[in-house]
Amino acid sequence: MPFTALNSRMVEARIAPGQRMFSQRGAMLAYRGEVTFTPNIQGGQGGLGSMIGRRVAGEATPLMTVEGSGTVMFGHGGHHVHLVDLTGDTLYVEADRLLAFDGSLTQGTMFLGSQGGVMGMVRGQATGQGLFTTTLQGHGSAAVMAHGGVVELPITPQRPVHVDPQAYVAHRGEVRNRLSTAIGWRELIGRGSGEAFQLELSGQGTVYVQASEEKL
């Protein structure tokens, strides 16, 4: 894994000649060595198609290409940082939660309606995340941001996981998502917690949940 956690809110990445990384603009805190930071206009590793998809989807969080030889420290807004190591599978995550990721990963954009049908679209509207999400696929690592830290919950065919949509950070693997209602008698008489919707994730994979219902 190219990232090393310095504390719960900062990570360090080692850059070697011939390799590159991508990060959010403004995420570099400090660096050592001969490292360059170049605004990326091609949507990351996905190229022009990824850039167009991100623009259409509103997933156009500006990226920097990081190259050279040295080490770079990343962090942003004091948010907690969680590291994800991919081994050929796909990570689904909102673009504004991506702090930095390995240049070996292929970036794309997926329409939520294609993963959960109409309910996938409803989920995007209910969570305020829009109708699209960013994908990272391949072998490499990514650093994602969250409020209050992150826990990893396994998803199996026998044990789906229900998550408050506002606490959802990302997921990976062969996972289907469906937005379900959880309206009971407490909600009907005005005594509920306000959690009228739940995001149900089923299949085989992992979901990342933050310890907060606050958006970045």
Short mmCIF file of C-alpha atoms in Angstrom, two decimals:
data_model
loop_
_atom_site.label_atom_id
_atom_site.label_comp_id
_atom_site.label_asym_id
_atom_site.label_seq_id
_atom_site.Cartn_x
_atom_site.Cartn_y
_atom_site.Cartn_z
CA MET A 1 0.00 0.00 0.00
CA PRO A 2 1.57 3.36 -1.03
CA PHE A 3 -0.14 5.21 1.84
CA THR A 4 0.99 5.33 5.45
CA ALA A 5 -1.39 6.68 8.10
CA LEU A 6 0.35 9.42 10.09
CA ASN A 7 -2.68 9.93 12.33
CA SER A 8 -6.45 9.69 11.91
CA ARG A 9 -6.54 12.79 9.66
CA MET A 10 -3.29 12.68 7.68
CA VAL A 11 -1.65 10.14 5.37
CA GLU A 12 1.70 10.03 3.66
CA ALA A 13 2.41 8.61 0.21
CA ARG A 14 5.74 7.70 -1.34
CA ILE A 15 6.15 8.76 -5.00
CA ALA A 16 8.73 7.01 -7.20
CA PRO A 17 9.93 7.94 -10.69
CA GLY A 18 7.60 6.56 -13.36
CA GLN A 19 4.67 6.38 -10.95
CA ARG A 20 1.89 8.87 -10.31
CA MET A 21 -0.97 9.57 -7.99
CA PHE A 22 -4.08 11.73 -8.09
CA SER A 23 -5.33 13.91 -5.27
CA GLN A 24 -7.93 16.54 -4.60
CA ARG A 25 -6.67 20.05 -5.23
CA GLY A 26 -5.64 21.59 -1.95
CA ALA A 27 -5.08 18.19 -0.28
CA MET A 28 -1.26 18.45 -0.21
CA LEU A 29 -0.08 19.47 3.26
CA ALA A 30 3.69 19.06 2.87
CA TYR A 31 6.19 17.13 0.78
CA ARG A 32 9.84 16.13 0.65
CA GLY A 33 11.91 15.49 -2.46
CA GLU A 34 11.42 16.43 -6.10
CA VAL A 35 7.65 16.24 -6.52
CA THR A 36 5.42 18.04 -9.03
CA PHE A 37 1.70 18.84 -8.81
CA THR A 38 -0.14 19.42 -12.09
CA PRO A 39 -3.86 20.26 -12.54
CA ASN A 40 -5.54 17.26 -14.16
CA ILE A 41 -7.99 18.02 -16.96
CA GLN A 42 -8.61 14.44 -18.16
CA GLY A 43 -10.61 13.05 -15.24
CA GLY A 44 -7.85 10.93 -13.71
CA GLN A 45 -6.80 7.54 -15.06
CA GLY A 46 -10.08 7.19 -16.96
CA GLY A 47 -9.03 9.74 -19.57
CA LEU A 48 -11.31 11.99 -21.59
CA GLY A 49 -14.35 9.72 -21.27
CA SER A 50 -14.06 9.82 -17.50
CA MET A 51 -13.75 13.61 -17.56
CA ILE A 52 -16.90 13.99 -19.68
CA GLY A 53 -18.79 11.55 -17.47
CA ARG A 54 -17.70 13.41 -14.36
CA ARG A 55 -18.80 16.75 -15.81
CA VAL A 56 -22.21 15.45 -16.83
CA ALA A 57 -22.61 13.76 -13.45
CA GLY A 58 -21.56 16.77 -11.44
CA GLU A 59 -18.67 14.63 -10.18
CA ALA A 60 -16.12 17.21 -11.26
CA THR A 61 -14.08 17.59 -8.07
CA PRO A 62 -10.77 19.07 -9.32
CA LEU A 63 -7.81 16.67 -9.28
CA MET A 64 -4.04 17.11 -9.22
CA THR A 65 -1.57 14.72 -10.83
CA VAL A 66 1.30 14.01 -8.43
CA GLU A 67 4.60 12.79 -9.90
CA GLY A 68 8.32 12.74 -9.12
CA SER A 69 10.43 11.28 -6.35
CA GLY A 70 9.71 11.84 -2.67
CA THR A 71 6.99 11.69 -0.05
CA VAL A 72 3.77 13.73 0.17
CA MET A 73 1.49 14.29 3.14
CA PHE A 74 -2.23 14.57 2.38
CA GLY A 75 -5.21 15.79 4.41
CA HIS A 76 -8.20 18.03 3.88
CA GLY A 77 -10.48 20.05 6.12
CA GLY A 78 -9.48 18.10 9.22
CA HIS A 79 -11.63 15.16 8.04
CA HIS A 80 -10.84 11.63 9.16
CA VAL A 81 -9.01 9.62 6.49
CA HIS A 82 -9.57 5.92 5.82
CA LEU A 83 -7.35 3.79 3.57
CA VAL A 84 -8.79 1.24 1.14
CA ASP A 85 -6.61 -1.34 -0.61
CA LEU A 86 -8.10 -2.71 -3.84
CA THR A 87 -7.02 -6.04 -5.31
CA GLY A 88 -8.81 -6.03 -8.65
CA ASP A 89 -12.27 -5.14 -7.36
CA THR A 90 -14.21 -1.87 -7.63
CA LEU A 91 -14.72 0.88 -5.06
CA TYR A 92 -17.85 3.04 -5.33
CA VAL A 93 -17.37 6.41 -3.64
CA GLU A 94 -18.47 10.02 -4.01
CA ALA A 95 -15.86 12.19 -5.75
CA ASP A 96 -15.71 14.77 -2.97
CA ARG A 97 -14.76 12.01 -0.49
CA LEU A 98 -11.66 11.00 -2.46
CA LEU A 99 -8.58 12.51 -0.87
CA ALA A 100 -5.98 10.74 -3.02
CA PHE A 101 -5.59 7.50 -4.96
CA ASP A 102 -3.03 5.40 -6.75
CA GLY A 103 -2.51 6.22 -10.42
CA SER A 104 -2.74 2.52 -11.25
CA LEU A 105 -6.48 2.58 -10.51
CA THR A 106 -8.92 3.22 -13.34
CA GLN A 107 -11.45 5.93 -12.56
CA GLY A 108 -14.96 6.05 -13.95
CA THR A 109 -18.49 7.33 -13.30
CA MET A 110 -21.54 5.13 -12.73
CA PHE A 111 -25.22 6.03 -12.93
CA LEU A 112 -26.84 4.98 -9.66
CA GLY A 113 -29.98 3.96 -11.49
CA SER A 114 -28.02 1.08 -13.02
CA GLN A 115 -27.32 -0.34 -9.57
CA GLY A 116 -30.68 -0.60 -7.90
CA GLY A 117 -32.97 0.62 -10.68
CA VAL A 118 -35.38 3.40 -9.76
CA MET A 119 -34.52 2.95 -6.08
CA GLY A 120 -30.90 3.67 -6.93
CA MET A 121 -32.03 6.99 -8.36
CA VAL A 122 -34.14 7.70 -5.29
CA ARG A 123 -31.15 6.93 -3.10
CA GLY A 124 -29.08 9.55 -4.90
CA GLN A 125 -31.75 12.16 -4.36
CA ALA A 126 -32.41 11.22 -0.74
CA THR A 127 -28.74 11.31 0.25
CA GLY A 128 -27.96 14.52 -1.62
CA GLN A 129 -25.19 12.69 -3.51
CA GLY A 130 -26.78 13.08 -6.91
CA LEU A 131 -27.56 10.30 -9.37
CA PHE A 132 -23.97 9.33 -10.12
CA THR A 133 -21.02 7.98 -8.16
CA THR A 134 -17.30 7.64 -8.86
CA THR A 135 -15.70 4.23 -9.35
CA LEU A 136 -12.08 3.15 -8.82
CA GLN A 137 -11.08 -0.24 -10.18
CA GLY A 138 -7.91 -2.31 -10.28
CA HIS A 139 -4.93 -2.93 -8.02
CA GLY A 140 -3.94 -0.03 -5.80
CA SER A 141 -4.97 2.08 -2.85
CA ALA A 142 -7.25 5.03 -2.16
CA ALA A 143 -7.63 7.41 0.77
CA VAL A 144 -11.24 8.45 1.46
CA MET A 145 -12.56 11.09 3.87
CA ALA A 146 -15.30 10.87 6.46
CA HIS A 147 -16.65 12.51 9.60
CA GLY A 148 -15.79 10.84 12.90
CA GLY A 149 -13.89 7.89 11.49
CA VAL A 150 -14.98 4.83 9.50
CA VAL A 151 -15.91 1.23 10.25
CA GLU A 152 -15.89 -1.56 7.65
CA LEU A 153 -18.94 -3.83 7.66
CA PRO A 154 -18.86 -7.09 5.67
CA ILE A 155 -21.78 -7.80 3.33
CA THR A 156 -22.66 -11.43 2.55
CA PRO A 157 -25.57 -13.04 0.66
CA GLN A 158 -26.88 -14.32 3.99
CA ARG A 159 -26.39 -11.05 5.88
CA PRO A 160 -27.23 -7.79 4.05
CA VAL A 161 -26.39 -4.54 5.81
CA HIS A 162 -28.75 -1.61 6.41
CA VAL A 163 -27.13 1.83 6.64
CA ASP A 164 -28.42 5.31 7.29
CA PRO A 165 -27.90 6.97 3.87
CA GLN A 166 -26.23 9.98 5.49
CA ALA A 167 -23.68 7.73 7.24
CA TYR A 168 -22.79 5.86 4.02
CA VAL A 169 -19.26 6.59 2.75
CA ALA A 170 -18.48 3.97 0.08
CA HIS A 171 -18.72 0.30 -0.78
CA ARG A 172 -16.80 -2.30 -2.75
CA GLY A 173 -17.43 -5.71 -4.27
CA GLU A 174 -20.44 -7.27 -6.00
CA VAL A 175 -23.05 -5.31 -4.06
CA ARG A 176 -26.58 -4.19 -4.87
CA ASN A 177 -28.11 -1.20 -3.14
CA ARG A 178 -31.77 -0.49 -2.46
CA LEU A 179 -33.40 2.34 -0.58
CA SER A 180 -36.12 1.11 1.77
CA THR A 181 -38.48 2.90 4.10
CA ALA A 182 -38.54 2.33 7.83
CA ILE A 183 -41.73 4.12 8.81
CA GLY A 184 -43.33 2.82 11.99
CA TRP A 185 -45.79 4.04 14.56
CA ARG A 186 -43.23 6.38 16.12
CA GLU A 187 -42.76 8.20 12.82
CA LEU A 188 -46.50 8.41 12.31
CA ILE A 189 -47.04 10.22 15.62
CA GLY A 190 -43.96 12.40 15.27
CA ARG A 191 -41.68 10.62 17.76
CA GLY A 192 -39.32 8.94 15.35
CA SER A 193 -35.59 9.53 15.00
CA GLY A 194 -36.03 10.97 11.51
CA GLU A 195 -34.37 7.91 9.92
CA ALA A 196 -37.29 7.13 7.63
CA PHE A 197 -35.01 5.71 4.92
CA GLN A 198 -32.43 2.96 5.07
CA LEU A 199 -29.89 1.95 2.45
CA GLU A 200 -29.94 -1.84 2.09
CA LEU A 201 -26.76 -3.36 0.65
CA SER A 202 -26.78 -7.02 -0.35
CA GLY A 203 -24.43 -9.37 -2.16
CA GLN A 204 -20.73 -9.90 -1.41
CA GLY A 205 -18.46 -7.06 -0.37
CA THR A 206 -17.82 -4.33 2.19
CA VAL A 207 -19.55 -1.08 3.10
CA TYR A 208 -17.75 1.82 4.77
CA VAL A 209 -19.81 3.71 7.36
CA GLN A 210 -18.85 6.95 9.07
CA ALA A 211 -19.61 7.80 12.70
CA SER A 212 -21.72 10.78 11.74
CA GLU A 213 -24.69 11.81 9.60
CA GLU A 214 -22.91 14.96 8.48
CA LYS A 215 -21.98 15.52 4.84
CA LEU A 216 -18.53 16.71 3.80
#
